[in-house]
Amino acid sequence: MKLTVFFDDPYWVGVVEVESEGKVMAGKHTFGAEPSLQQVWEFVQRELPTLVERLSIGVTANKAQRRAVNPKRMARLAARESRARGVNSASQEAMRLELEKRKKERPRLSKEQREALAVRKREIAVQKAKAKHRGR
């Protein structure tokens, strides 16, 4: 699991990348103003588990073979990654697929809520009508 916090104008954003079983799943959290270390830690403790649970769509990640790396090269790669802005393309693809999934679910949920509200209003109207004729 990897959490990357960066400035995406005008907000600070945290992107969580979870890699499991050869797939990369990614989620995004907007912090707003620049988060302190305490705010990031609270996010990791409280909100990160629920964010990771909601992730369902993964993108297959092409994994490079690991081999022995020169320590100096490893230090350069670590420095480059810490300077790098943003997230990798597999994570962006996973976030895009997750967003599309939510877009498809939202109208269905809205329709169900609307229908439930219409049924409830109808029940209330029927009850009012019965109450008007009760005293006869």
Coordinates of N, CA and C in Angstrom, one line a residue:
M1 N 0.9 -1.2 0.0 CA 0.0 0.0 0.0 C 0.9 1.2 0.0
K2 N 0.5 2.2 -0.7 CA 1.3 3.4 -0.8 C 0.3 4.7 -0.8
L3 N 0.7 5.7 0.0 CA -0.1 6.9 0.1 C 0.8 8.0 -0.4
T4 N 0.3 8.7 -1.4 CA 1.1 9.8 -2.0 C 0.2 11.1 -1.8
V5 N 0.8 12.1 -1.1 CA 0.2 13.4 -0.9 C 0.9 14.4 -1.7
F6 N 0.1 15.1 -2.5 CA 0.7 16.2 -3.4 C -0.3 17.3 -3.6
F7 N 0.2 18.4 -4.1 CA -0.6 19.6 -4.3 C -1.2 19.5 -5.7
D8 N -2.5 19.4 -5.9 CA -3.2 19.4 -7.1 C -4.1 20.6 -7.1
D9 N -3.6 21.7 -7.7 CA -4.2 23.1 -7.6 C -5.7 23.0 -7.7
P10 N -6.4 23.5 -6.7 CA -6.1 24.3 -5.6 C -6.1 23.6 -4.3
Y11 N -6.1 22.2 -4.3 CA -6.2 21.4 -3.1 C -5.0 20.5 -2.9
W12 N -4.8 20.0 -1.7 CA -3.9 19.0 -1.4 C -4.6 17.7 -1.5
V13 N -4.1 16.7 -2.2 CA -4.8 15.4 -2.5 C -3.9 14.3 -2.0
G14 N -4.5 13.3 -1.5 CA -3.8 12.0 -1.1 C -4.4 10.9 -2.0
V15 N -3.5 10.2 -2.7 CA -3.8 9.0 -3.5 C -3.3 7.8 -2.9
V16 N -4.2 6.8 -2.6 CA -3.8 5.6 -2.0 C -3.8 4.5 -3.1
E17 N -2.6 3.8 -3.2 CA -2.5 2.8 -4.2 C -2.3 1.5 -3.4
V18 N -3.2 0.5 -3.7 CA -3.2 -0.8 -3.1 C -2.9 -1.8 -4.2
E19 N -1.8 -2.6 -3.9 CA -1.5 -3.6 -4.9 C -1.6 -5.0 -4.3
S20 N -2.5 -5.8 -4.9 CA -2.7 -7.2 -4.4 C -3.1 -8.1 -5.5
E21 N -2.5 -9.3 -5.5 CA -2.8 -10.3 -6.5 C -2.6 -9.8 -7.9
G22 N -1.5 -9.0 -8.1 CA -1.2 -8.5 -9.4 C -2.0 -7.4 -10.0
K23 N -2.9 -6.8 -9.1 CA -3.8 -5.7 -9.6 C -3.5 -4.5 -8.7
V24 N -3.7 -3.4 -9.3 CA -3.5 -2.1 -8.6 C -4.9 -1.5 -8.5
M25 N -5.3 -1.1 -7.2 CA -6.5 -0.4 -7.0 C -6.1 1.0 -6.4
A26 N -6.8 2.0 -6.7 CA -6.4 3.3 -6.2 C -7.6 4.1 -5.8
G27 N -7.4 4.9 -4.8 CA -8.5 5.8 -4.3 C -7.9 7.2 -4.0
K28 N -8.8 8.2 -4.0 CA -8.4 9.6 -3.9 C -9.1 10.2 -2.7
H29 N -8.3 11.0 -1.9 CA -8.9 11.8 -0.8 C -8.4 13.2 -0.9
T30 N -9.3 14.2 -0.8 CA -9.0 15.6 -0.9 C -8.8 16.1 0.5
F31 N -7.7 16.6 0.8 CA -7.4 17.2 2.2 C -7.9 18.7 2.3
G32 N -7.8 19.4 1.2 CA -8.1 20.8 1.2 C -6.8 21.6 1.4
A33 N -6.7 22.2 2.6 CA -5.4 23.0 2.9 C -4.3 22.0 3.1
E34 N -3.1 22.4 3.1 CA -1.9 21.5 3.3 C -2.0 20.8 4.6
P35 N -2.1 19.5 4.6 CA -2.3 18.7 5.8 C -1.0 18.6 6.6
S36 N -1.2 18.7 7.9 CA 0.0 18.5 8.8 C 0.2 17.0 8.9
L37 N 1.3 16.6 9.5 CA 1.6 15.2 9.7 C 0.5 14.6 10.6
Q38 N 0.0 15.3 11.6 CA -1.0 14.8 12.5 C -2.3 14.5 11.7
Q39 N -2.7 15.4 10.7 CA -3.9 15.2 9.9 C -3.7 14.0 9.0
V40 N -2.5 13.8 8.5 CA -2.3 12.7 7.6 C -2.3 11.4 8.4
W41 N -1.8 11.4 9.6 CA -1.8 10.2 10.5 C -3.2 9.9 10.9
E42 N -4.0 10.9 11.2 CA -5.5 10.7 11.6 C -6.2 10.1 10.4
F43 N -5.9 10.6 9.2 CA -6.5 10.1 8.0 C -6.2 8.6 7.8
V44 N -4.9 8.3 8.0 CA -4.4 6.9 7.9 C -5.1 6.0 8.9
Q45 N -5.3 6.5 10.1 CA -5.9 5.7 11.2 C -7.4 5.6 11.1
R46 N -8.1 6.6 10.7 CA -9.6 6.6 10.7 C -10.2 6.4 9.4
E47 N -9.8 7.1 8.3 CA -10.5 7.1 7.1 C -9.9 6.2 6.0
L48 N -8.7 5.9 6.1 CA -8.0 5.0 5.1 C -8.6 3.6 5.0
P49 N -8.9 3.0 6.2 CA -9.5 1.6 6.0 C -10.8 1.6 5.3
T50 N -11.7 2.6 5.5 CA -13.0 2.7 4.8 C -12.8 3.0 3.3
L51 N -11.8 3.8 3.0 CA -11.5 4.1 1.6 C -11.0 2.9 0.9
V52 N -10.1 2.1 1.5 CA -9.6 0.9 0.9 C -10.7 -0.2 0.8
E53 N -11.7 -0.2 1.7 CA -12.8 -1.2 1.6 C -13.7 -0.9 0.4
R54 N -13.8 0.4 0.1 CA -14.7 0.8 -1.0 C -14.1 0.5 -2.4
L55 N -12.8 0.3 -2.4 CA -12.1 0.1 -3.7 C -12.4 -1.3 -4.2
S56 N -12.9 -1.4 -5.4 CA -13.3 -2.8 -5.9 C -12.8 -3.1 -7.3
I57 N -12.4 -2.1 -8.1 CA -12.0 -2.3 -9.4 C -10.5 -2.1 -9.4
G58 N -9.8 -3.1 -10.0 CA -8.3 -3.1 -10.1 C -7.9 -3.2 -11.5
V59 N -6.7 -2.7 -11.8 CA -6.1 -2.7 -13.1 C -4.9 -3.6 -13.0
T60 N -4.7 -4.5 -13.9 CA -3.5 -5.4 -13.8 C -2.2 -4.5 -14.0
A61 N -1.3 -4.8 -13.1 CA -0.1 -4.1 -13.0 C 1.0 -4.9 -13.6
N62 N 1.8 -4.3 -14.5 CA 2.9 -5.0 -15.1 C 4.1 -4.9 -14.1
K63 N 4.5 -6.0 -13.6 CA 5.5 -6.0 -12.5 C 6.8 -6.3 -13.1
A64 N 7.8 -5.4 -12.9 CA 9.2 -5.6 -13.4 C 9.8 -6.6 -12.5
Q65 N 10.7 -7.4 -13.1 CA 11.4 -8.4 -12.3 C 12.4 -7.7 -11.4
R66 N 12.5 -8.2 -10.2 CA 13.4 -7.6 -9.2 C 14.7 -8.3 -9.3
R67 N 15.8 -7.4 -9.2 CA 17.1 -8.0 -9.2 C 18.0 -7.1 -8.4
A68 N 19.1 -7.5 -8.1 CA 20.0 -6.7 -7.2 C 20.3 -5.4 -7.8
V69 N 20.2 -4.3 -7.0 CA 20.4 -3.0 -7.5 C 21.5 -2.3 -6.7
N70 N 22.4 -1.6 -7.4 CA 23.4 -0.9 -6.8 C 22.9 0.1 -5.7
P71 N 23.4 0.1 -4.5 CA 22.9 1.0 -3.5 C 22.8 2.5 -3.9
K72 N 23.8 3.0 -4.6 CA 23.8 4.4 -5.1 C 22.6 4.6 -6.0
R73 N 22.4 3.6 -6.9 CA 21.3 3.7 -7.9 C 20.0 3.7 -7.1
M74 N 19.9 2.8 -6.1 CA 18.7 2.7 -5.2 C 18.4 4.1 -4.6
A75 N 19.5 4.7 -4.1 CA 19.3 6.1 -3.4 C 18.8 7.1 -4.4
R76 N 19.4 7.1 -5.6 CA 18.9 8.0 -6.7 C 17.5 7.7 -7.0
L77 N 17.1 6.5 -7.2 CA 15.7 6.2 -7.5 C 14.7 6.6 -6.4
A78 N 15.2 6.4 -5.2 CA 14.3 6.8 -4.0 C 14.2 8.3 -4.0
A79 N 15.3 9.1 -4.3 CA 15.2 10.5 -4.3 C 14.3 11.0 -5.5
R80 N 14.4 10.4 -6.6 CA 13.6 10.7 -7.8 C 12.1 10.5 -7.5
E81 N 11.8 9.4 -6.9 CA 10.4 9.0 -6.6 C 9.8 10.0 -5.5
S82 N 10.7 10.4 -4.6 CA 10.2 11.4 -3.6 C 9.9 12.8 -4.2
R83 N 10.7 13.1 -5.3 CA 10.4 14.4 -6.0 C 9.3 14.3 -7.0
A84 N 9.0 13.1 -7.4 CA 8.0 12.9 -8.5 C 6.7 13.4 -8.0
R85 N 5.9 14.0 -8.9 CA 4.6 14.5 -8.5 C 3.6 13.5 -9.1
G86 N 2.6 13.2 -8.3 CA 1.5 12.5 -8.8 C 1.6 11.0 -8.6
V87 N 0.9 10.2 -9.4 CA 0.8 8.8 -9.2 C 1.0 8.1 -10.5
N88 N 1.2 6.8 -10.5 CA 1.5 6.1 -11.8 C 0.2 5.9 -12.6
S89 N 0.4 5.5 -13.8 CA -0.7 5.4 -14.7 C -1.7 4.3 -14.4
A90 N -1.2 3.2 -13.8 CA -2.1 2.1 -13.4 C -3.1 2.6 -12.3
S91 N -2.6 3.4 -11.4 CA -3.4 4.0 -10.3 C -4.5 4.9 -10.9
Q92 N -4.0 5.8 -11.9 CA -5.0 6.7 -12.5 C -6.1 5.9 -13.2
E93 N -5.7 4.8 -13.9 CA -6.7 4.0 -14.6 C -7.7 3.3 -13.6
A94 N -7.1 2.9 -12.5 CA -8.0 2.3 -11.4 C -9.0 3.3 -10.9
M95 N -8.5 4.5 -10.6 CA -9.4 5.6 -10.1 C -10.5 5.9 -11.1
R96 N -10.1 6.0 -12.4 CA -11.1 6.3 -13.4 C -12.1 5.2 -13.5
L97 N -11.8 3.9 -13.4 CA -12.7 2.9 -13.5 C -13.6 2.9 -12.2
E98 N -13.1 3.2 -11.1 CA -13.9 3.3 -9.9 C -14.9 4.4 -10.0
L99 N -14.5 5.5 -10.5 CA -15.4 6.7 -10.7 C -16.5 6.3 -11.7
E100 N -16.2 5.6 -12.8 CA -17.2 5.2 -13.7 C -18.2 4.3 -13.1
K101 N -17.7 3.4 -12.2 CA -18.6 2.4 -11.5 C -19.6 3.2 -10.6
R102 N -19.1 4.2 -9.9 CA -19.9 5.0 -9.0 C -20.9 5.8 -9.8
K103 N -20.5 6.3 -11.0 CA -21.4 7.1 -11.8 C -22.6 6.2 -12.3
K104 N -22.3 4.9 -12.5 CA -23.4 4.1 -13.0 C -24.3 3.7 -11.8
E105 N -23.8 3.5 -10.6 CA -24.6 3.2 -9.5 C -25.5 4.3 -9.0
R106 N -25.0 5.5 -9.1 CA -25.7 6.7 -8.5 C -27.1 6.8 -9.1
P107 N -27.3 6.8 -10.4 CA -28.7 7.0 -10.9 C -29.6 5.9 -10.5
R108 N -29.1 4.6 -10.3 CA -29.9 3.5 -9.9 C -30.4 3.8 -8.4
L109 N -29.4 4.2 -7.6 CA -29.8 4.5 -6.2 C -30.8 5.6 -6.1
S110 N -30.5 6.7 -6.9 CA -31.4 7.8 -6.9 C -32.9 7.4 -7.3
K111 N -32.9 6.6 -8.3 CA -34.3 6.1 -8.8 C -35.0 5.3 -7.7
E112 N -34.2 4.5 -7.0 CA -34.8 3.7 -5.9 C -35.3 4.6 -4.8
Q113 N -34.6 5.6 -4.5 CA -35.0 6.6 -3.4 C -36.2 7.3 -3.9
R114 N -36.2 7.8 -5.1 CA -37.4 8.5 -5.7 C -38.6 7.6 -5.7
E115 N -38.5 6.4 -6.1 CA -39.7 5.5 -6.1 C -40.2 5.2 -4.6
A116 N -39.2 5.1 -3.7 CA -39.6 4.8 -2.3 C -40.4 6.0 -1.8
L117 N -39.9 7.2 -2.1 CA -40.5 8.5 -1.7 C -42.0 8.6 -2.3
A118 N -42.1 8.2 -3.5 CA -43.4 8.2 -4.2 C -44.4 7.3 -3.5
V119 N -43.9 6.1 -3.2 CA -44.7 5.1 -2.5 C -45.1 5.6 -1.1
R120 N -44.2 6.2 -0.4 CA -44.5 6.7 0.9 C -45.5 7.9 0.9
K121 N -45.4 8.8 -0.1 CA -46.4 9.8 -0.3 C -47.8 9.3 -0.6
R122 N -47.8 8.2 -1.4 CA -49.1 7.6 -1.7 C -49.7 7.0 -0.5
E123 N -48.9 6.3 0.3 CA -49.4 5.8 1.6 C -50.0 6.8 2.5
I124 N -49.3 8.0 2.6 CA -49.8 9.1 3.4 C -51.1 9.6 2.9
A125 N -51.2 9.8 1.6 CA -52.4 10.3 1.0 C -53.6 9.3 1.3
V126 N -53.4 8.1 1.1 CA -54.4 7.1 1.4 C -54.9 7.1 2.9
Q127 N -53.9 7.2 3.8 CA -54.2 7.3 5.2 C -55.0 8.6 5.5
K128 N -54.7 9.7 4.9 CA -55.4 10.9 5.1 C -56.8 10.8 4.6
A129 N -57.0 10.2 3.4 CA -58.3 10.0 2.9 C -59.2 9.1 3.8
K130 N -58.6 8.1 4.3 CA -59.3 7.2 5.3 C -59.7 7.9 6.5
A131 N -58.8 8.8 7.0 CA -59.0 9.5 8.2 C -60.2 10.5 8.1
K132 N -60.4 11.0 6.9 CA -61.5 12.0 6.6 C -62.8 11.3 6.7
H133 N -62.9 10.0 6.3 CA -64.2 9.3 6.3 C -64.4 8.5 7.5
R134 N -63.5 8.5 8.4 CA -63.6 7.6 9.6 C -64.8 7.9 10.5
G135 N -65.2 9.2 10.6 CA -66.2 9.6 11.6 C -67.7 9.4 11.1
R136 N -67.9 8.9 9.9 CA -69.3 8.8 9.3 C -70.0 7.6 9.8

